[in-house]
CSV table of C-alpha atoms and ligand atoms in Angstrom, one decimal:
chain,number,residue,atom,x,y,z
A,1,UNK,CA,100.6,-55.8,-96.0
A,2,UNK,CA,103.1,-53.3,-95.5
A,3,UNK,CA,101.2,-49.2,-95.9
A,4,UNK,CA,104.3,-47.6,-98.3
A,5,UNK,CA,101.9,-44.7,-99.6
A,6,UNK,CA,98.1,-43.3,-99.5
A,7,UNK,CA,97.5,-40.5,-101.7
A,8,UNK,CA,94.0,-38.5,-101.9
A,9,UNK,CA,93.0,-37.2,-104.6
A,10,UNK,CA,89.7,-35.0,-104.8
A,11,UNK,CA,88.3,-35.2,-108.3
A,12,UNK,CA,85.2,-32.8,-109.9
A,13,UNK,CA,82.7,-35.0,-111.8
A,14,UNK,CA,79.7,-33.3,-113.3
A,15,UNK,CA,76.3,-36.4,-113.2
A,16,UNK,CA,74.8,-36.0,-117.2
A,17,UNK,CA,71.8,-34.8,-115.5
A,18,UNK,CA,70.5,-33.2,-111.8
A,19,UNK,CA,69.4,-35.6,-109.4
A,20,UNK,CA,66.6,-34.4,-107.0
A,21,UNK,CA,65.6,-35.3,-103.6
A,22,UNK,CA,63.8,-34.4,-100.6
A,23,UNK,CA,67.2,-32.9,-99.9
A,24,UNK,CA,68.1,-30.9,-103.0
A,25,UNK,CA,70.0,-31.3,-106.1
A,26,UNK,CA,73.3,-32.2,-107.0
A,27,UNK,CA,74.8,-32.1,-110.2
A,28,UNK,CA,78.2,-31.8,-109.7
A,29,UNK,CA,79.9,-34.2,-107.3
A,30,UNK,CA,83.3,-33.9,-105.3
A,31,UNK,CA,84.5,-36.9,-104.7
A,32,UNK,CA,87.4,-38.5,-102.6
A,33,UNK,CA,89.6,-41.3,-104.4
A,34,UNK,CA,92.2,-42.7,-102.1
A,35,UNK,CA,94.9,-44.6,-103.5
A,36,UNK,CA,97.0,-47.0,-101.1
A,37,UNK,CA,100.2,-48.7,-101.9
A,38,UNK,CA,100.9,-51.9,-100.0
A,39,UNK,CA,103.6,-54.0,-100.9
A,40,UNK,CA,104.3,-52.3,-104.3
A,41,UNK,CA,100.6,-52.7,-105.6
A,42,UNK,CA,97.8,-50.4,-105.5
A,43,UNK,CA,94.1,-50.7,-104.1
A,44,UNK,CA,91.5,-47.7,-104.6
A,45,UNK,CA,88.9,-46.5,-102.4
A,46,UNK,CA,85.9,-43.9,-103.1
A,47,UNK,CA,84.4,-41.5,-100.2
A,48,UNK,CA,80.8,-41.5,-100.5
A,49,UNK,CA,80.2,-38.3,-98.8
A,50,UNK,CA,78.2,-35.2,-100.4
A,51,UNK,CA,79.7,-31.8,-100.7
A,52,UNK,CA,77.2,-30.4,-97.7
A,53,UNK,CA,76.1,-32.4,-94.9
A,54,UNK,CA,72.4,-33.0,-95.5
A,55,UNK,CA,72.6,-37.2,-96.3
A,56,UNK,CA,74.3,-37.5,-93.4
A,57,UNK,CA,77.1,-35.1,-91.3
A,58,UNK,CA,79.9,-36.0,-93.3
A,59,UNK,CA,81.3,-33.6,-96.2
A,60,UNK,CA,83.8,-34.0,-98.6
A,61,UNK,CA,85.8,-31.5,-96.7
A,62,UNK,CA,85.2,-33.2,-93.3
A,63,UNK,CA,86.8,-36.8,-95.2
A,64,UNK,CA,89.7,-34.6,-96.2
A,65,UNK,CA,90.4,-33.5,-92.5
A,66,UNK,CA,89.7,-36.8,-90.9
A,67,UNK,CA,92.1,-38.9,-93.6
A,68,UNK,CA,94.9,-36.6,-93.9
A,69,UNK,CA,94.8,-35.9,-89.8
A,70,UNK,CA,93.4,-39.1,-88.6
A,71,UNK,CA,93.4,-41.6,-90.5
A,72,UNK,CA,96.1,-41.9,-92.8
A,73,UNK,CA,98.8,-41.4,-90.0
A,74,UNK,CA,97.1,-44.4,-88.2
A,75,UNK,CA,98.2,-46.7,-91.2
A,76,UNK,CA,101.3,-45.2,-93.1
A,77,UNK,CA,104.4,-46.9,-93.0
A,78,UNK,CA,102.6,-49.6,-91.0
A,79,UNK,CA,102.3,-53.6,-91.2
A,80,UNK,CA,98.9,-55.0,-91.6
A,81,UNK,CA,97.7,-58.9,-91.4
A,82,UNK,CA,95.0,-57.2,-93.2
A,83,UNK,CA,92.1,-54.4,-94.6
A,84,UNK,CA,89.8,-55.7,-92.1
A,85,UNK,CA,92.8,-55.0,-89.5
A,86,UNK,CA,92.0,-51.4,-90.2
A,87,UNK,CA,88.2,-50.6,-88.6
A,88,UNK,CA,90.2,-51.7,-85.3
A,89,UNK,CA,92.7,-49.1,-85.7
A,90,UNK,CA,90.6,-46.5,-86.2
A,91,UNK,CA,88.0,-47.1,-83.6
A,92,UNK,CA,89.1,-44.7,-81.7
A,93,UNK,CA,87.8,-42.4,-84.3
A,94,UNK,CA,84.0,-41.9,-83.6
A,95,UNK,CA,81.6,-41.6,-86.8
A,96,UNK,CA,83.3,-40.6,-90.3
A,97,UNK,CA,82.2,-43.8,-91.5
A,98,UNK,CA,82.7,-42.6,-95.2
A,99,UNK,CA,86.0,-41.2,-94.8
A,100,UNK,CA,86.7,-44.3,-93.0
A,101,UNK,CA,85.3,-46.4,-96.1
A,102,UNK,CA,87.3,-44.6,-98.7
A,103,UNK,CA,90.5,-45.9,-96.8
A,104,UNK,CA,89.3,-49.3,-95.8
A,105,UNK,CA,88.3,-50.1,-99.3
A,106,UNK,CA,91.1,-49.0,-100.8
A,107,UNK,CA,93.2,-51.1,-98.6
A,108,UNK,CA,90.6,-54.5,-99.6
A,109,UNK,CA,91.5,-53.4,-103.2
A,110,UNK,CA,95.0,-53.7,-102.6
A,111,UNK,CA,94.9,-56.8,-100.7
A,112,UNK,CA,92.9,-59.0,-103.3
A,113,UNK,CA,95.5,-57.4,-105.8
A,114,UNK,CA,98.7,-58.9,-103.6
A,115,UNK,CA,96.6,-62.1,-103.6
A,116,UNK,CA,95.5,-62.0,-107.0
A,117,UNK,CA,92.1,-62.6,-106.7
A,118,UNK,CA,88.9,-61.2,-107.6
A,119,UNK,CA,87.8,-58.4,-104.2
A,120,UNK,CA,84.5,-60.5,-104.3
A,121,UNK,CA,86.1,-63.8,-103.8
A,122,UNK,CA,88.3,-62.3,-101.1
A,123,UNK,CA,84.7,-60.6,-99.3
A,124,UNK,CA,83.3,-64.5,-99.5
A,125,UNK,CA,80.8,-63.2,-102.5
A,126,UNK,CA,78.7,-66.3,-104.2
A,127,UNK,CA,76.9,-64.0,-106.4
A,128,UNK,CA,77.9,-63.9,-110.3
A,129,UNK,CA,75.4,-61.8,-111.5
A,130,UNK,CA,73.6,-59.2,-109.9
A,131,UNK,CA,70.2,-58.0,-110.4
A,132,UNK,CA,69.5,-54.0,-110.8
A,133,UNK,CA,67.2,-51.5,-109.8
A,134,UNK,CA,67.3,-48.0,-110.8
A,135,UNK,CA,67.0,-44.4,-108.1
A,136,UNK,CA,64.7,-41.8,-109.9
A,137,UNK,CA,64.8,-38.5,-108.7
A,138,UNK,CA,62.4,-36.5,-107.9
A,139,UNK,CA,60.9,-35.3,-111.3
A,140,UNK,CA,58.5,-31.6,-112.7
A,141,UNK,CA,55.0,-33.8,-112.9
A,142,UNK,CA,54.3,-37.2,-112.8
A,143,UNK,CA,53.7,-37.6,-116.8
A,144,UNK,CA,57.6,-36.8,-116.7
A,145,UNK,CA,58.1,-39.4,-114.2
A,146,UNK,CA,56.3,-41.9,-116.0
A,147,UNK,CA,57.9,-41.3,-119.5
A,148,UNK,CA,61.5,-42.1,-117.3
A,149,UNK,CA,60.5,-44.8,-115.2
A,150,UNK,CA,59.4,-46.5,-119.1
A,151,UNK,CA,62.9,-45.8,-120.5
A,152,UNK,CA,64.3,-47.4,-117.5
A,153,UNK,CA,62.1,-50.7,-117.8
A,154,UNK,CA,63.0,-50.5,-121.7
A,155,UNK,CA,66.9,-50.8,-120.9
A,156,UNK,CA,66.0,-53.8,-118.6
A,157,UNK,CA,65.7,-52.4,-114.5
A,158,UNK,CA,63.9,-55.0,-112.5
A,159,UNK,CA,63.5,-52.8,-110.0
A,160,UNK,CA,62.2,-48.9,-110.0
A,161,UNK,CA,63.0,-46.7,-107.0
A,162,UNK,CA,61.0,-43.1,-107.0
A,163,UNK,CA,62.5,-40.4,-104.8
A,164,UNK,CA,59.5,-38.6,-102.7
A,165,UNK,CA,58.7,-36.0,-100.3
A,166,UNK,CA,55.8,-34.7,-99.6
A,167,UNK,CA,53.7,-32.9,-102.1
A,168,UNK,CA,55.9,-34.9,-104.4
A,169,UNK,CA,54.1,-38.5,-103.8
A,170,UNK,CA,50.8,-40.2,-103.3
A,171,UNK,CA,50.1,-38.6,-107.0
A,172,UNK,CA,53.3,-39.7,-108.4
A,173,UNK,CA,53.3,-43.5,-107.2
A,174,UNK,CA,49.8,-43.4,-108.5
A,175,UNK,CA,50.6,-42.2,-111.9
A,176,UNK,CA,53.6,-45.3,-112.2
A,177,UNK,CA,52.0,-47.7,-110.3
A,178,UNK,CA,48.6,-47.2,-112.9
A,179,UNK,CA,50.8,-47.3,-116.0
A,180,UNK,CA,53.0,-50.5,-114.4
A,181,UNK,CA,50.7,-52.6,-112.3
A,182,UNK,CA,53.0,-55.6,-112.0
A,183,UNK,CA,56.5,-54.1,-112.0
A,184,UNK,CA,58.8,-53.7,-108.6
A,185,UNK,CA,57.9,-50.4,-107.2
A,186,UNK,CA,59.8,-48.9,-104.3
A,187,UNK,CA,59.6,-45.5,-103.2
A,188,UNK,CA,62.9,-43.3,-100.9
A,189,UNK,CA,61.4,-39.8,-99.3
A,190,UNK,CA,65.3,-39.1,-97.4
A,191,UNK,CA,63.8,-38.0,-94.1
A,192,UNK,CA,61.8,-35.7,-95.6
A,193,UNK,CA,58.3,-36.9,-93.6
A,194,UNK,CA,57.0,-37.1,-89.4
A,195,UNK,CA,56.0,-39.6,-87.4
A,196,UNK,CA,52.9,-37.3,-87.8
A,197,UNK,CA,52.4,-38.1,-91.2
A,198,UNK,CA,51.7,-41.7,-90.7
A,199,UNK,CA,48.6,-41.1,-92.2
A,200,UNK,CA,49.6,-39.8,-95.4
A,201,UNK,CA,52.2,-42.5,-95.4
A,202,UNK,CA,49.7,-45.2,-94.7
A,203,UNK,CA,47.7,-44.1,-98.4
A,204,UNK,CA,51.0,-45.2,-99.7
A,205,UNK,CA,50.0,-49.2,-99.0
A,206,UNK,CA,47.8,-49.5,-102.0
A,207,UNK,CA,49.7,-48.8,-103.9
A,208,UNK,CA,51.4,-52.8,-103.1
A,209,UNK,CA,55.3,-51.0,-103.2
A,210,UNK,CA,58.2,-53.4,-102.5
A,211,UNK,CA,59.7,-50.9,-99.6
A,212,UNK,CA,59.4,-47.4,-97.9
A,213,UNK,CA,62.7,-46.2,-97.3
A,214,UNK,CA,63.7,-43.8,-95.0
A,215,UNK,CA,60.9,-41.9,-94.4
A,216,UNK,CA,61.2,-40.5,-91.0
A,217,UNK,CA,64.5,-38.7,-89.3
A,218,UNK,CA,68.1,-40.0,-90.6
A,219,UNK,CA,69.2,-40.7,-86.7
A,220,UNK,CA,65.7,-41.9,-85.5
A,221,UNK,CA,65.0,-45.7,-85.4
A,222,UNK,CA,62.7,-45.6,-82.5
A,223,UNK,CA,60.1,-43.3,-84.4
A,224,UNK,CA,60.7,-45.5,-87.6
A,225,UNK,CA,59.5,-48.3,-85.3
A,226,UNK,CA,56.1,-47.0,-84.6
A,227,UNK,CA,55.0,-46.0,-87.9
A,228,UNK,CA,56.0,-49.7,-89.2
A,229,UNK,CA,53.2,-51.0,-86.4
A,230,UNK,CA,51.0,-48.6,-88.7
A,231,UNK,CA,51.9,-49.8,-92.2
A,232,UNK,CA,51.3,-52.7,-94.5
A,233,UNK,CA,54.2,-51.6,-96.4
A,234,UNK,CA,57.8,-52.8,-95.5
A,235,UNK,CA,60.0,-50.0,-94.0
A,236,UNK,CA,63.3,-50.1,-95.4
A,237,UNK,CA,66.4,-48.0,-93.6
A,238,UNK,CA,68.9,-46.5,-94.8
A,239,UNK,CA,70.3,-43.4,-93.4
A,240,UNK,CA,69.9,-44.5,-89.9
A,241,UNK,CA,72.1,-47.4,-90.0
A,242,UNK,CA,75.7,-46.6,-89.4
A,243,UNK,CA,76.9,-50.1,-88.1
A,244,UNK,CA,76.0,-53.6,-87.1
A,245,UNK,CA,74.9,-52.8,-83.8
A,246,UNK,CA,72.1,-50.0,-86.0
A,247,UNK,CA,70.7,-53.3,-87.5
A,248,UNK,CA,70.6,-55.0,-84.8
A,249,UNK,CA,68.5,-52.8,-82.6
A,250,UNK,CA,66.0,-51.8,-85.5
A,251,UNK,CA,65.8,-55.3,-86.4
A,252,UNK,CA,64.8,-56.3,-82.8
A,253,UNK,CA,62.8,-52.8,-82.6
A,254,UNK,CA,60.7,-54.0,-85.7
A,255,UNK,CA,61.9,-50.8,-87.1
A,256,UNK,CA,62.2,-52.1,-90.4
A,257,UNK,CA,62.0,-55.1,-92.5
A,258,UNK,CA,64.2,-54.7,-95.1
A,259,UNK,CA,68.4,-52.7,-94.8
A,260,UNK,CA,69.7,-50.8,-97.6
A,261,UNK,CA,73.3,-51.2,-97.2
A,262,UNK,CA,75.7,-48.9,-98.1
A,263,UNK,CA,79.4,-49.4,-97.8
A,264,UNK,CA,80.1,-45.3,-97.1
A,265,UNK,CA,77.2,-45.3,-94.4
A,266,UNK,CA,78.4,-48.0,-92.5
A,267,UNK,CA,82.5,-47.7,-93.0
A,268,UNK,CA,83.3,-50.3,-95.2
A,269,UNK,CA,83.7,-53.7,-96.0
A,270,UNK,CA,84.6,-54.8,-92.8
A,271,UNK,CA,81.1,-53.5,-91.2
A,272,UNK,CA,79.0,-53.9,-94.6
A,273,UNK,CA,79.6,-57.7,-94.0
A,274,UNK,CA,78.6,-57.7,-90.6
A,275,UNK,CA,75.1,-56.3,-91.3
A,276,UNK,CA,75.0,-58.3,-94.3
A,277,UNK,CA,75.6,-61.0,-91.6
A,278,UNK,CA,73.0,-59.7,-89.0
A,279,UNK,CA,70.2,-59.6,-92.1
A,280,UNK,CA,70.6,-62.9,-93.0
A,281,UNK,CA,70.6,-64.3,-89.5
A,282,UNK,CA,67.3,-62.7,-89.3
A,283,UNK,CA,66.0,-63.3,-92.5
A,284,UNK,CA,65.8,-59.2,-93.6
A,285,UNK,CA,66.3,-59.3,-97.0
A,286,UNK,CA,69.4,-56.5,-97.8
A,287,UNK,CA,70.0,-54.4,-100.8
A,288,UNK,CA,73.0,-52.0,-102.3
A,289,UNK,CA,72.3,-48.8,-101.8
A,290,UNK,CA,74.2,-46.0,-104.0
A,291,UNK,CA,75.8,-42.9,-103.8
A,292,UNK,CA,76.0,-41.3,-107.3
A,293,UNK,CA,79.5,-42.8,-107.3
A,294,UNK,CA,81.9,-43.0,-110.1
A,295,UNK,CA,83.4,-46.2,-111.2
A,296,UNK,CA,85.5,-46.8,-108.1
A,297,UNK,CA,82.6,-46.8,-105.5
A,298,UNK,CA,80.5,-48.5,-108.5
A,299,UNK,CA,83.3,-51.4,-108.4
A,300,UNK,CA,83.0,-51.6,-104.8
A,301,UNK,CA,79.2,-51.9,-104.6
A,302,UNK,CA,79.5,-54.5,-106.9
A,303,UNK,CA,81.9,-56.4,-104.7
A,304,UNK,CA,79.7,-56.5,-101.6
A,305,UNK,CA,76.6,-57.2,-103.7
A,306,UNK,CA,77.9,-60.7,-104.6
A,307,UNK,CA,77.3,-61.6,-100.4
A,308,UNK,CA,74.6,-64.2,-99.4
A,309,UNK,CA,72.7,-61.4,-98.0
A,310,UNK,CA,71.6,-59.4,-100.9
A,311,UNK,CA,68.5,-61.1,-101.7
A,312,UNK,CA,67.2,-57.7,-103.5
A,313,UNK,CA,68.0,-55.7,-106.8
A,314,UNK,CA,70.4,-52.7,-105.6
A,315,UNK,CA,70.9,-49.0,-106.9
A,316,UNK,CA,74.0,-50.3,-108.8
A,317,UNK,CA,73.3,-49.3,-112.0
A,318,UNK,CA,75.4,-48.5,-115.4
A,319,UNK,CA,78.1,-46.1,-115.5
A,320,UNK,CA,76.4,-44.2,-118.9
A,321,UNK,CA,73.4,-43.2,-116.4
A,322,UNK,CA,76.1,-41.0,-114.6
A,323,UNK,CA,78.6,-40.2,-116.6
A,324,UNK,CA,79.8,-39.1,-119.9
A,325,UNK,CA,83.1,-40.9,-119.5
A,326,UNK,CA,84.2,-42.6,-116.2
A,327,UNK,CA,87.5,-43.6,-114.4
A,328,UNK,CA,87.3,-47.2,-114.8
A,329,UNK,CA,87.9,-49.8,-118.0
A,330,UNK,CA,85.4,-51.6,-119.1
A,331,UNK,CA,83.0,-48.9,-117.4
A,332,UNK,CA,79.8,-51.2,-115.6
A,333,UNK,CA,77.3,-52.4,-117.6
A,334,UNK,CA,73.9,-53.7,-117.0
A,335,UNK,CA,72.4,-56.6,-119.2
A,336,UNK,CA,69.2,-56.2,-121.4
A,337,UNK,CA,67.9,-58.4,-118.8
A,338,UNK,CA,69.0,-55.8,-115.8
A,339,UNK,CA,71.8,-57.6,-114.7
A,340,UNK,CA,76.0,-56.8,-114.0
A,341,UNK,CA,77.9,-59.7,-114.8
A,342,UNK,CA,80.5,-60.1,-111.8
A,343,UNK,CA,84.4,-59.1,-113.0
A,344,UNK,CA,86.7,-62.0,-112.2
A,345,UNK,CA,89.8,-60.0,-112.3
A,346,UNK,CA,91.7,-59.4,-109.5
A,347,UNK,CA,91.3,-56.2,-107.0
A,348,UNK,CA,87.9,-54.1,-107.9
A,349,UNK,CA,87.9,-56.1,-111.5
A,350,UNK,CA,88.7,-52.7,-113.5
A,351,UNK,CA,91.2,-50.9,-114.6
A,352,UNK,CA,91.7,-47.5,-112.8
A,353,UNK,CA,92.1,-45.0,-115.3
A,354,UNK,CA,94.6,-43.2,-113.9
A,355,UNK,CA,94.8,-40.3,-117.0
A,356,UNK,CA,91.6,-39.5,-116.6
A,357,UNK,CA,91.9,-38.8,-113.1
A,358,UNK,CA,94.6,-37.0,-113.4
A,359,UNK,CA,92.5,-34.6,-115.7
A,360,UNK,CA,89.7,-34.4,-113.2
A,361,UNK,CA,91.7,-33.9,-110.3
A,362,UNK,CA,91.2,-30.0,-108.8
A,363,UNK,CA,93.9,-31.3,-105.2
A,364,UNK,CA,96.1,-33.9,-104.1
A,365,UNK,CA,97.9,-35.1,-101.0
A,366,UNK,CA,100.5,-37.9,-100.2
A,367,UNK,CA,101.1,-39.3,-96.9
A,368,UNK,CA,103.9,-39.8,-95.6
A,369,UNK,CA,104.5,-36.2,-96.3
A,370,UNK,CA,107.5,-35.6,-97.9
A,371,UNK,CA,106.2,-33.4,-100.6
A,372,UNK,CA,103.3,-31.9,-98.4
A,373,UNK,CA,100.2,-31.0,-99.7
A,374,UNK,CA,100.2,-30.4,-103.4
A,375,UNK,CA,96.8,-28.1,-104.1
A,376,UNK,CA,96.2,-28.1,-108.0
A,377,UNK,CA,94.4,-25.3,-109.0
A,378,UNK,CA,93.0,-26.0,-112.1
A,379,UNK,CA,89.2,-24.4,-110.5
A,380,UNK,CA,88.5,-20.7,-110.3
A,381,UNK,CA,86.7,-20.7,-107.5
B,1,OSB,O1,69.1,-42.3,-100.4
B,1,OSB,O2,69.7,-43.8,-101.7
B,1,OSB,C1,69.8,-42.6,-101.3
B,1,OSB,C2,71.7,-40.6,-103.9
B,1,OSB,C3,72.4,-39.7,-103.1
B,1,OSB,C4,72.1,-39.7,-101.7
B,1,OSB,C5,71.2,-40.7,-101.2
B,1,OSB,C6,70.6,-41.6,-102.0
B,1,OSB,C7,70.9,-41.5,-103.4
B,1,OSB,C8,70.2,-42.4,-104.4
B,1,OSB,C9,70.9,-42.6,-105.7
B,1,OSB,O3,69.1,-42.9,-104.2
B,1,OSB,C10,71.4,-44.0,-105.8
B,1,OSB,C11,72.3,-44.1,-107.0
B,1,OSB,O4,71.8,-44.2,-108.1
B,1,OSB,O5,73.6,-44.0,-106.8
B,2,MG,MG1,68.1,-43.9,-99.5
């Protein structure tokens, strides 16, 4: 496939409501859309990455930097056999795994599109529907909490997620877990908690939750280790596994039982698979992990969901829980039954609203650069 164009786009997206973790809140997003063209069609990618570094060390400025000075260059005017071609060409770039995903996806877009099939099919997905769980942030009381983990249920969720940290949990999850004894309970806390904690971690086991993910440091695998010698609980990971080799070692480590995958945190399709692969091998269940994305990343996650490996409802929910009005046609839907049925059309399996995104986009840059960069400056600030 033959690189004629890559153009980035950052576009302003304000979530309907504020979504709280043990990190902060976010409201309004900046996100990255990249846009390849490879033999006259188009493939579109999403950057995952937050406006401040406090997921992980990755911006939405820092993706800027490294695809416009790194990455692009690599690729433009180039031949590839294919998008997998493109994690080797960028090795040499260390971390940025979400400005590295943005590209790569974009590129698995585009090459299902030259091939005309669905970017599941071409990912070897045997999934058709997918089942769905549903991220709650961290919420004013627990009655509040419980009144939205009900609505959620009511829609059809099969699986409820509750963000924590501490002061913000043993009296939450009890408040749920008494009002819904039977339902699938899992709780996230974001590195918010010590290895000293493990105590007030451990009260968490009665409470019979699915998975606690990430509760220790976001680079610290060895620590996550020891407290899952302590717990009854499964530990699920999430922000400490940036690749294949990640799952590997806190696999073998007994770090964790179950991986939250997340296409941004690991780089793309090209690694998602392979820790999807790793998983499976060792019979750790995965899941899809989100990233408050729009449509784009949404269509992504859904691709990479169909894989053998996802044995567990994801955070891929519907587009109306983000969004007033999204950049993709049909936008996702979930099932009264809390399922997404599978697109079968080709690429991402929606169409890319390409008004819309013009509308929302504040700057934009084409590579090669024959026009340069073209800031837009719709914004005040
Ligand atoms: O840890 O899974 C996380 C959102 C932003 C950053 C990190 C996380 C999340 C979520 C929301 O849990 C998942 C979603 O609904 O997209
Ligand atoms: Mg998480």
């Amino acid at each position: 496939m033959k690189i004629e164009r890559i153009t980035l786009r950052e576009i302003r997206m304000r979530l309907k409501a504020p979504f709280e973790t043990s990190f902060g809140v976010v409201q309004d997003r900046r996100i990255l859309l990249v846009e390849v063209i490879a033999d006259g069609v188009n493939g579109w990618g999403e950057v995952t990455a937050g406006a401040t570094p406090v997921f992980n060390p990755e911006t939405t400025d820092t993706a800027w930097h490294i695809i416009s000075d790194f990455l692009a260059p690599v690729i433009v005017g180039k031949d590839l056999a294919d998008a997998a071609e493109f994690s080797v060409l960028v090795e040499h770039v260390r971390g940025h795994e979400m400005a590295k995903a943005g590209v790569e996806n974009a590129l698995w877009d585009a090459e299902a599109r030259i091939k005309g099939i669905p970017l599941h099919k071409l990912l070897g997905g045997t999934r058709e529907e997918l089942d769905c769980g549903v991220s709650l942030g961290i919420r004013e009381n627990p009655h509040a909490l419980v009144k939205r983990v009900e609505e959620e249920l009511r829609v059809g969720y099969q699986r409820i997620k509750l963000k924590i940290k501490p002061s913000k949990d043993i009296e939450y999850v009890a408040a749920v877990r008494r009002q819904f004894p039977n339902i699938q309970l899992s709780v996230d806390a974001n590195s918010a908690y010590r290895l000293e904690d493990a105590d007030q971690l451990k009260e968490l086991d009665e409470f019979k939750l699915l998975m606690i993910e990430q509760p220790l440091n976001w680079d610290d695998i060895h620590s996550h280790a020891k407290l899952q010698a302590q717990l009854q609980t499964p530990l699920c990971l999430d922000e400490c596994i940036n690749n294949s080799r990640h799952a590997l070692a806190a696999i073998e480590m007994k770090a964790c039982r179950i991986i939250n995958i997340k296409l941004g945190r690991v780089g793309g399709h090209t690694e998602a698979r392979k820790v999807q692969k790793i998983a499976l091998e060792h019979s750790v269940p995965a899941w899809c992990g989100g990233m408050l994305e729009s449509g784009i990343g949404r269509a992504h996650n859904i691709a990479m969901s169909t894989l053998p490996g996802f044995s567990l409802p994801g955070d891929v929910s519907a587009s109306r829980r983000y969004w007033d009005e999204d950049i993709i046609e049909p936008e996702v839907e979930v099932s009264a039954q809390g399922t997404i049925q599978v697109s079968i059309a080709s690429g991402i399996g929606y169409r890319v609203r390409h008004e819309r995104i013009k509308q929302l986009t504040v700057r934009e840059a084409s590579f090669p650069t024959k026009s340069s960069t073209v800031a837009v400056s719709r914004l005040a600030s």
